[in-house]
Structures are given as C-alpha cells and as structure tokens.
Coordinates of C-alpha atoms and ligand atoms in Angstrom, one line a residue:
X1 CA 12.3 -122.5 -7.1
X2 CA 10.1 -124.2 -4.9
X3 CA 6.7 -123.1 -5.4
X4 CA 5.0 -120.9 -2.9
X5 CA 2.2 -122.1 -1.1
X6 CA -1.6 -120.9 -0.4
X7 CA -2.5 -120.6 3.4
X8 CA -6.0 -119.2 4.0
X9 CA -4.9 -115.4 4.1
X10 CA -1.2 -115.4 3.6
X11 CA 1.2 -117.2 1.7
X12 CA 4.6 -118.8 2.2
X13 CA 8.1 -117.9 0.3
X14 CA 10.5 -120.4 0.4
X15 CA 14.4 -119.9 -0.5
X16 CA 16.3 -117.3 -2.2
X17 CA 12.8 -116.0 -4.3
X18 CA 11.1 -115.0 0.4
X19 CA 13.3 -112.5 0.5
X20 CA 12.6 -111.0 -3.0
X21 CA 9.1 -110.5 -1.7
X22 CA 9.5 -109.1 2.0
X23 CA 12.1 -107.2 -0.1
X24 CA 8.3 -106.3 -2.2
X25 CA 6.3 -106.1 0.8
X26 CA 8.3 -103.6 2.7
X27 CA 8.7 -101.3 -0.2
X28 CA 4.7 -101.1 -0.9
X29 CA 3.4 -101.6 2.7
X30 CA 4.3 -98.2 4.6
X31 CA 5.4 -99.5 7.9
X32 CA 6.5 -96.9 10.5
X33 CA 9.0 -98.8 12.5
X34 CA 9.4 -103.3 11.4
X35 CA 10.5 -104.7 14.9
X36 CA 12.7 -107.8 14.4
X37 CA 12.3 -110.7 16.9
X38 CA 14.8 -112.9 18.3
X39 CA 16.2 -115.0 20.7
X40 CA 19.4 -114.7 21.9
X41 CA 20.7 -117.7 19.2
X42 CA 19.1 -115.9 16.5
X43 CA 20.3 -113.1 17.4
X44 CA 23.8 -114.3 16.4
X45 CA 23.6 -116.9 14.7
X46 CA 20.3 -115.9 11.9
X47 CA 19.7 -112.4 12.4
X48 CA 23.0 -111.3 10.4
X49 CA 21.9 -113.3 7.2
X50 CA 19.1 -112.2 7.4
X51 CA 19.6 -108.5 7.5
X52 CA 21.9 -109.5 4.7
X53 CA 19.0 -109.7 2.2
X54 CA 17.5 -106.8 3.4
X55 CA 17.7 -104.5 0.4
X56 CA 16.3 -101.1 1.1
X57 CA 17.2 -99.1 3.9
X58 CA 14.9 -99.7 7.4
X59 CA 15.6 -98.9 10.4
X60 CA 15.0 -102.0 12.6
X61 CA 14.4 -102.1 16.1
X62 CA 15.4 -105.3 17.4
X63 CA 13.6 -107.3 20.9
X64 CA 15.8 -109.4 21.9
X65 CA 14.4 -112.4 24.4
X66 CA 16.3 -114.8 26.4
X67 CA 15.8 -118.7 24.6
X68 CA 14.4 -121.5 25.5
X69 CA 10.1 -123.1 26.2
X70 CA 11.1 -121.2 29.6
X71 CA 10.4 -118.3 28.4
X72 CA 7.6 -119.1 26.3
X73 CA 5.1 -117.8 29.2
X74 CA 3.3 -113.9 29.9
X75 CA 5.7 -112.8 31.8
X76 CA 7.8 -112.6 28.6
X77 CA 5.3 -111.0 26.6
X78 CA 4.0 -108.9 29.0
X79 CA 8.7 -107.4 28.3
X80 CA 8.5 -107.6 24.9
X81 CA 4.6 -105.4 25.1
X82 CA 6.4 -102.8 27.2
X83 CA 9.7 -102.3 24.9
X84 CA 7.3 -102.3 21.7
X85 CA 5.8 -99.1 24.0
X86 CA 7.9 -98.2 24.5
X87 CA 10.0 -98.0 21.5
X88 CA 7.3 -96.4 19.5
X89 CA 5.2 -98.6 18.2
X90 CA 1.7 -97.9 17.2
X91 CA -0.8 -99.5 15.0
X92 CA 1.2 -99.5 11.6
X93 CA 3.5 -101.2 12.7
X94 CA 5.4 -105.0 12.4
X95 CA 6.9 -107.4 14.0
X96 CA 9.1 -109.7 12.1
X97 CA 9.5 -113.4 14.1
X98 CA 12.9 -114.8 13.8
X99 CA 13.6 -118.3 15.0
X100 CA 11.7 -121.3 16.3
X101 CA 8.6 -122.3 17.0
X102 CA 9.0 -120.2 20.6
X103 CA 9.6 -117.1 18.6
X104 CA 6.7 -117.6 15.9
X105 CA 4.9 -118.8 19.2
X106 CA 5.8 -115.7 20.4
X107 CA 5.3 -113.1 19.2
X108 CA 3.0 -114.2 17.0
X109 CA 0.4 -113.3 20.1
X110 CA 2.4 -110.3 20.7
X111 CA 1.8 -109.1 17.9
X112 CA -2.1 -110.2 17.6
X113 CA -2.9 -109.2 21.0
X114 CA -0.4 -105.5 20.7
X115 CA -3.0 -102.4 19.9
X116 CA -5.6 -105.1 19.5
X117 CA -4.0 -106.5 16.6
X118 CA -0.2 -105.2 14.2
X119 CA 1.2 -107.0 11.3
X120 CA 3.5 -110.0 11.6
X121 CA 6.0 -112.2 9.5
X122 CA 7.6 -115.5 10.3
X123 CA 10.1 -116.8 9.6
X124 CA 11.7 -120.4 11.0
X125 CA 14.7 -121.0 11.5
X126 CA 14.5 -124.5 13.0
X127 CA 13.0 -128.1 11.2
X128 CA 9.9 -127.4 13.9
X129 CA 8.9 -124.1 13.1
X130 CA 9.6 -124.7 9.5
X131 CA 7.2 -128.0 8.3
X132 CA 4.6 -127.5 11.9
X133 CA 4.5 -123.8 13.5
X134 CA 5.2 -122.1 10.1
X135 CA 1.3 -123.8 8.7
X136 CA -2.3 -123.4 11.3
X137 CA -2.5 -119.3 12.9
X138 CA -2.1 -120.3 15.7
X139 CA 0.5 -118.1 18.4
X140 CA 0.3 -118.3 22.3
X141 CA 2.4 -119.0 25.3
X142 CA 2.9 -121.4 28.5
X143 CA 0.7 -120.6 31.8
X144 CA 3.4 -122.8 34.3
X145 CA 3.2 -126.8 33.1
X146 CA 0.2 -126.5 30.7
X147 CA 1.5 -125.6 27.0
X148 CA 0.3 -123.7 24.6
X149 CA -3.4 -122.7 27.4
X150 CA -3.0 -118.9 26.0
X151 CA -3.6 -117.9 22.8
X152 CA -5.3 -116.5 19.6
X153 CA -5.8 -118.2 15.7
X154 CA -4.4 -114.9 13.6
X155 CA -1.9 -115.3 10.7
X156 CA 1.1 -114.5 9.5
X157 CA 1.1 -111.4 7.1
X158 CA 3.4 -113.9 5.4
X159 CA 5.8 -117.5 6.1
X160 CA 9.8 -116.7 4.9
X161 CA 11.6 -120.7 5.0
X162 CA 14.8 -120.9 3.6
X163 CA 16.4 -124.3 5.1
X164 CA 20.3 -121.4 5.2
X165 CA 19.2 -121.0 8.7
X166 CA 19.1 -124.7 9.9
X167 CA 23.5 -125.1 9.2
X168 CA 23.6 -123.9 12.5
X169 CA 20.8 -125.6 14.0
X170 CA 22.6 -128.2 16.9
X171 CA 22.1 -131.8 14.7
X172 CA 19.6 -132.7 17.9
X173 CA 17.4 -130.2 17.3
X174 CA 17.5 -131.0 13.6
X175 CA 16.2 -134.5 14.1
X176 CA 13.7 -132.8 17.7
X177 CA 12.3 -131.6 14.1
X178 CA 12.5 -134.7 11.8
X179 CA 9.6 -136.4 13.9
X180 CA 7.1 -133.9 12.7
X181 CA 7.8 -134.4 9.0
X182 CA 7.9 -138.7 9.3
X183 CA 4.4 -137.5 11.8
X184 CA 3.2 -135.9 8.7
X185 CA 3.8 -138.9 5.7
X186 CA 2.1 -141.8 8.4
X187 CA -1.2 -140.2 8.7
X188 CA -1.2 -138.3 5.1
X189 CA 1.5 -139.4 2.4
X190 CA 2.7 -143.2 2.7
X191 CA 5.0 -141.1 -0.9
X192 CA 6.5 -139.4 2.0
X193 CA 6.9 -141.7 4.6
X194 CA 8.9 -143.9 2.5
X195 CA 11.3 -140.4 1.3
X196 CA 12.2 -140.6 4.9
X197 CA 13.2 -144.1 5.8
X198 CA 16.8 -143.2 6.0
X199 CA 17.5 -139.9 8.6
X200 CA 20.5 -139.7 6.0
X201 CA 18.5 -137.2 3.9
X202 CA 18.2 -134.4 6.0
X203 CA 22.4 -133.4 5.1
X204 CA 21.5 -134.0 1.4
X205 CA 19.8 -131.6 -0.4
X206 CA 16.8 -132.9 -0.8
X207 CA 15.8 -130.2 2.3
X208 CA 14.6 -128.3 0.7
X209 CA 11.8 -131.1 -1.3
X210 CA 10.6 -132.5 2.1
X211 CA 10.4 -128.7 3.4
X212 CA 8.5 -127.6 1.0
X213 CA 6.2 -130.9 0.9
X214 CA 5.8 -131.3 4.5
X215 CA 3.9 -127.7 4.5
X216 CA 1.7 -129.2 1.1
X217 CA 0.9 -131.4 3.9
X218 CA -0.2 -129.1 7.3
X219 CA -1.9 -127.0 4.9
X220 CA -4.4 -129.4 3.2
X221 CA -5.3 -130.9 6.7
X222 CA -5.7 -127.7 8.4
X223 CA -7.3 -125.6 5.0
X224 CA -10.1 -128.6 5.9
X225 CA -11.0 -127.6 9.2
X226 CA -9.3 -124.6 10.6
X227 CA -10.1 -124.8 13.9
X228 CA -9.2 -128.0 14.1
X229 CA -13.4 -129.4 15.7
X230 CA -12.3 -132.7 13.2
X231 CA -10.7 -133.6 10.7
X232 CA -6.4 -131.7 11.6
X233 CA -6.8 -134.0 15.0
X234 CA -4.3 -135.8 13.3
X235 CA -2.0 -133.9 13.5
X236 CA -2.1 -135.0 17.0
X237 CA -0.5 -138.7 15.8
X238 CA 1.9 -139.5 18.8
X239 CA 1.6 -136.9 21.0
X240 CA -0.6 -138.1 22.9
X241 CA 1.3 -140.1 24.7
X242 CA 4.4 -138.3 23.1
X243 CA 3.5 -134.9 25.2
X244 CA 2.6 -137.3 28.3
X245 CA 6.6 -139.0 27.9
X246 CA 7.1 -135.7 27.0
X247 CA 6.9 -133.7 31.1
X248 CA 6.7 -137.6 32.2
X249 CA 11.4 -137.3 31.3
X250 CA 11.2 -133.5 32.1
X251 CA 10.0 -133.6 35.6
X252 CA 11.9 -136.4 37.2
X253 CA 15.3 -135.0 38.0
X254 CA 16.4 -139.3 37.3
X255 CA 15.6 -138.9 33.8
X256 CA 17.8 -137.1 30.8
X257 CA 14.8 -135.0 29.4
X258 CA 14.0 -135.7 25.4
X259 CA 13.0 -133.2 22.7
X260 CA 10.3 -133.0 21.7
X261 CA 10.4 -134.9 18.3
X262 CA 12.0 -138.1 20.5
X263 CA 9.2 -138.8 22.8
X264 CA 7.5 -138.1 19.5
X265 CA 9.0 -140.2 17.6
X266 CA 8.4 -142.7 20.7
X267 CA 4.7 -141.9 21.1
X268 CA 4.1 -142.7 16.9
X269 CA 5.7 -146.3 17.5
X270 CA 2.7 -147.2 20.5
X271 CA 0.2 -145.5 19.0
X272 CA 1.2 -147.6 15.3
X273 CA 0.3 -150.7 18.2
X274 CA -2.0 -149.4 19.2
X275 CA -3.2 -149.1 15.0
X276 CA -2.5 -153.7 14.7
X277 CA -4.9 -154.4 17.6
X278 CA -7.9 -151.6 16.7
X279 CA -7.9 -151.8 13.0
X280 CA -5.5 -153.5 12.0
X281 CA -3.1 -151.8 10.8
X282 CA -0.5 -153.9 8.8
X283 CA 2.0 -155.6 12.0
X284 CA 5.0 -155.8 9.3
X285 CA 4.7 -151.5 8.6
X286 CA 4.1 -151.7 12.4
X287 CA 8.8 -153.5 13.1
X288 CA 8.6 -151.3 9.6
X289 CA 7.6 -148.1 11.6
X290 CA 9.3 -149.0 14.4
X291 CA 13.3 -149.5 13.2
X292 CA 12.7 -146.7 11.0
X293 CA 12.3 -144.3 14.4
X294 CA 14.5 -145.9 16.2
X295 CA 17.6 -145.5 13.9
X296 CA 15.2 -142.0 14.0
X297 CA 15.8 -141.7 17.9
X298 CA 17.8 -143.6 20.5
X299 CA 15.8 -146.1 22.3
X300 CA 14.6 -144.9 25.8
X301 CA 14.5 -147.1 28.4
X302 CA 11.6 -147.5 30.6
X303 CA 10.7 -149.1 34.1
X304 CA 7.4 -151.5 35.1
X305 CA 6.2 -148.0 37.7
X306 CA 6.8 -146.0 34.7
X307 CA 3.6 -146.9 31.9
X308 CA 1.8 -145.8 34.8
X309 CA 2.8 -142.5 35.8
X310 CA 3.3 -141.5 31.7
X311 CA -0.8 -143.1 31.5
X312 CA -1.8 -140.6 34.6
X313 CA 0.0 -137.9 33.1
X314 CA -1.8 -138.1 29.9
X315 CA -5.3 -138.8 31.4
X316 CA -4.3 -135.2 33.9
X317 CA -3.2 -132.8 30.4
X318 CA -6.6 -134.3 29.0
X319 CA -8.7 -133.3 32.1
X320 CA -7.3 -129.7 32.3
X321 CA -8.7 -129.8 29.0
X322 CA -11.6 -131.0 29.6
X323 CA -11.4 -134.2 26.8
X324 CA -11.8 -138.0 26.6
X325 CA -8.2 -139.1 25.6
X326 CA -8.8 -139.7 22.4
X327 CA -6.1 -141.2 20.4
X328 CA -5.7 -140.9 15.7
X329 CA -4.2 -143.8 14.9
X330 CA -4.0 -145.5 11.1
X331 CA -5.9 -148.0 9.4
X332 CA -1.9 -147.9 6.8
X333 CA 0.4 -145.4 6.3
X334 CA -0.9 -142.7 4.8
X335 CA -4.7 -142.8 6.0
X336 CA -5.5 -142.5 10.0
X337 CA -8.3 -142.6 12.2
X338 CA -9.1 -139.9 14.9
X339 CA -11.1 -139.9 18.5
X340 CA -10.3 -143.7 18.8
X341 CA -10.6 -145.1 22.8
X342 CA -7.6 -146.3 24.1
X343 CA -8.0 -149.6 27.5
X344 CA -4.8 -148.5 29.4
X345 CA -4.0 -152.7 28.6
X346 CA -3.4 -152.3 25.5
X347 CA -1.2 -148.9 26.1
X348 CA 0.8 -151.0 28.8
X349 CA 1.4 -153.1 26.3
X350 CA 2.2 -150.7 23.4
X351 CA 4.9 -150.0 25.8
X352 CA 5.7 -154.0 26.1
X353 CA 6.6 -153.5 22.3
X354 CA 8.0 -151.0 22.3
X355 CA 11.2 -152.1 24.9
X356 CA 11.1 -155.7 23.1
Ligands
NAD401 P1 12.5 -123.0 19.7 O1 12.9 -121.6 19.2 O2 13.4 -123.4 21.2 O3 14.3 -123.8 18.7 C1 15.1 -124.4 19.7 C2 15.9 -124.2 19.9 O4 16.5 -123.6 18.9 C3 17.0 -122.8 20.3 O5 17.3 -122.8 21.7 C4 16.3 -121.4 19.2 O6 17.4 -120.5 20.1 C5 17.8 -122.2 19.4 N1 17.7 -122.2 17.6 C6 16.8 -121.3 16.4 N2 17.0 -121.5 15.6 C7 18.5 -121.3 15.6 C8 19.5 -121.9 14.5 N3 19.1 -121.4 13.1 N4 20.1 -121.9 14.7 C9 20.8 -122.1 15.9 N5 20.5 -122.2 16.8 C10 19.0 -122.2 16.6 O7 11.9 -124.5 19.5 P2 11.4 -125.5 18.3 O8 11.9 -126.5 18.7 O9 11.8 -124.6 17.3 O10 10.0 -124.9 18.8 C11 8.9 -125.3 19.7 C12 7.6 -124.8 20.1 O11 6.8 -124.7 19.2 C13 6.7 -125.8 20.8 O12 6.7 -123.5 22.0 C14 6.3 -125.7 21.2 O13 4.2 -125.9 20.8 C15 5.6 -124.8 19.6 N6 5.0 -125.4 18.5 C16 4.1 -124.5 17.7 C17 3.0 -125.0 16.2 C18 2.1 -124.4 16.2 O14 1.1 -124.5 15.7 N7 2.0 -122.9 16.3 C19 3.2 -126.0 16.1 C20 4.6 -126.7 16.7 C21 5.3 -126.4 16.9
ZN402 ZN1 4.7 -131.4 17.8

C-alpha cells in the first residue's frame, strides 16, 4: 500500500485505501447533499466503478458536463452553479469531481465560488490529472483562448488516486500525461528520470509507484512556494515554448492538433538544447533527452515559417500575463533554474536541433 501524501492542508490517498478514507469521511461528515461532477466519458467509464466502492447509503446527485477543454469555461460553470441551486445545494453540500484535469479544475472552481465556497474532493481519472493537477491548489477555467485566466487557489478536502481508472483511458491520453512525469524527473529527480526512459514502464505494475513519486515531487515543489513566486516556476519546464506550440497547432487548420503532452515534450527538447548553450547542460544528456522523448512521442514536422509564428505566439501569450519571456533551464538532469532569458536566434537553433 502506497503512503498517503500530506499536502498543505489535505491528504492524497492511493489505491483501495483511498476509498476507505472516503467512506470514513462521508460517514463522519454530515453533508446535506453530495454531488458528483462527471463528463460524458467519466460518467460511462469511471462512475460505475466509483459507486461500487461506496459503502454507505447516500443519495448522490450526478451533474454531467460535455467533455473537452473547449467546455472549460464560465458558461459551463454557470450551468453547474444553476444545477446546484436547483438541486438544493447549500453550504454543507459536497462536490466530488470525478474526471480529468478539466473536471477537477472546473469543479474545484465551481465549488470554491458557490455560496462563497463549499467542500470538494478530487478523484482524478487521467494520468495528467493524477500526477500534475492533483497537487497545488489551482482551480479555474479558460476565458476565450486564454488558458486558466479565471480561477482561485483553493484546496480539496482530499484527493483519491486510483490507477484502475487508467484502464479505459485512450492510449494517447496516457502518453500525453506521462510528459509531466518526465518533466518532474528532469527538473527535480535524476533517478526518477532514469526509471522513465523506457515508455513500456507505463503499462507495467510499476505505474503506481511512478505516479506516487511524481505526486511527491510536485508536492515538495509546491510546499516550498505555494503561490508561484519563485521555485514553483520550475514546473513550467518545457511549457514556455510547448504551450505556444500547442496553441499554434490548434489554431492552424492545415495541421493536426497536438495533445498537451506531445507539445510539452517538444518544448522540453528545445529547453534542454537552450540549457546546453546557456547553463552548460551536458551535450550527452541533451541527446538522451531527445531520444527518450522521441521514444514516447512521434516527431512533428516544422517549417521555417512555423518557428517565427510560434515565437510570436509565445510573446503574445506572455503579454497577456504582463510577464517577460523567462525560461526554465537545466543545469543537469534533476537540477533546474528559472527566470532565464533566451534570444530568438537561440530558439531557432533549438528548433533546428529538434529537426535534425
Ligand atoms: P480532460 O479532463 O479533458 O481529459 C481528457 C479526456 O479523457 C477527456 O475526453 C475525458 O472525458 C477523458 N477521460 C478522462 N478520464 C477517463 C477515463 N478514466 N477513461 C476514459 N476516458 C477518460 O483533460 P486532462 O488531460 O486530464 O487535463 C487537462 C486539463 O488539466 C487542462 O485544462 C489543464 O489546464 C489542467 N491542468 C491543471 C493543473 C492544475 O494544477 N490545476 C495542472 C495541469 C493541468
Ligand atoms: Zn503541462
């Protein structure tokens, strides 16, 4: 049995033990109504199993939203707030968010704002939401094209992580989530990175330990800097360019869009190249990162015009957050630095390195 993890003011429980903890919590707390927020997929694939683990006799109210990032917005929140009101929710109600990062981000935000805040519990069902979104207290929704523009920091009462849910997760979603695990290894833990070099580990029994370690790493980083004033920025490794690449492919009708993890993997290769130029990151390790990422994700084609457009998008994105373009770079595997400036010329060289 994997040890529960202490986050600032809540616990993350794992496997079967997590349902014991949940059942105990529901029994001990006199919730007036318990809502379960799902999307169409987690309604089908995750809710039946979740229900089978509940021992008490409760009248759960199920609220379903459409699946997908395009529904992570205020309109959907409005629908959920209304449903809560109509179904008689009050300050002593609980929301259980059963789903991927869209459900836990949106459900956490809805719960944090409904009647100035009611309790919520997260049950992440994608690899990404288990290893990344389960820790750190960020809740929120998108505003048009601007990701996570509206939200609050607020913690769930508890988080339950059960890898059983991954059985029905589409394979490419599993791969996409693994990019954040690779990131945790590169920025914080070389030994962990070494364990992830072969993508085949995702489909072995080791997955539970690997998820647990990723959550421990993210939690250690967040505890040192909860509101991202400094150190927490390292979890953005690969995301500065990766996010611009993701948006570029999403907006460009001629190109097949990339999953978040695929784009971040490219961002991590580019950032590793920049690290060799600026932080003396060892060349040999750069090649190791590139070949590992390419064993997880297919290579993506870039044309020369794409580079400039992606760099522009990255700058536009940062303008909206009043920030400079700062990179997280590696000094070594498992050792990262943040707030590093990089020239456009060097970014283009990084793309050339990726391409060749
Ligand atoms: P998602 O919630 O959209 O899930 C991906 C897809 O998988 C959806 O279609 C969903 O319906 C389906 N699905 C979920 N669980 C399933 C299961 N067990 N079996 C079958 N299908 C299943 O996306 P995601 O990748 O989990 O999360 C992405 C979101 O997470 C983004 O909005 C991102 O901003 C957010 N995020 C938040 C944090 C944070 O700290 N709060 C961190 C990282 C990412
Ligand atoms: Zn990410």
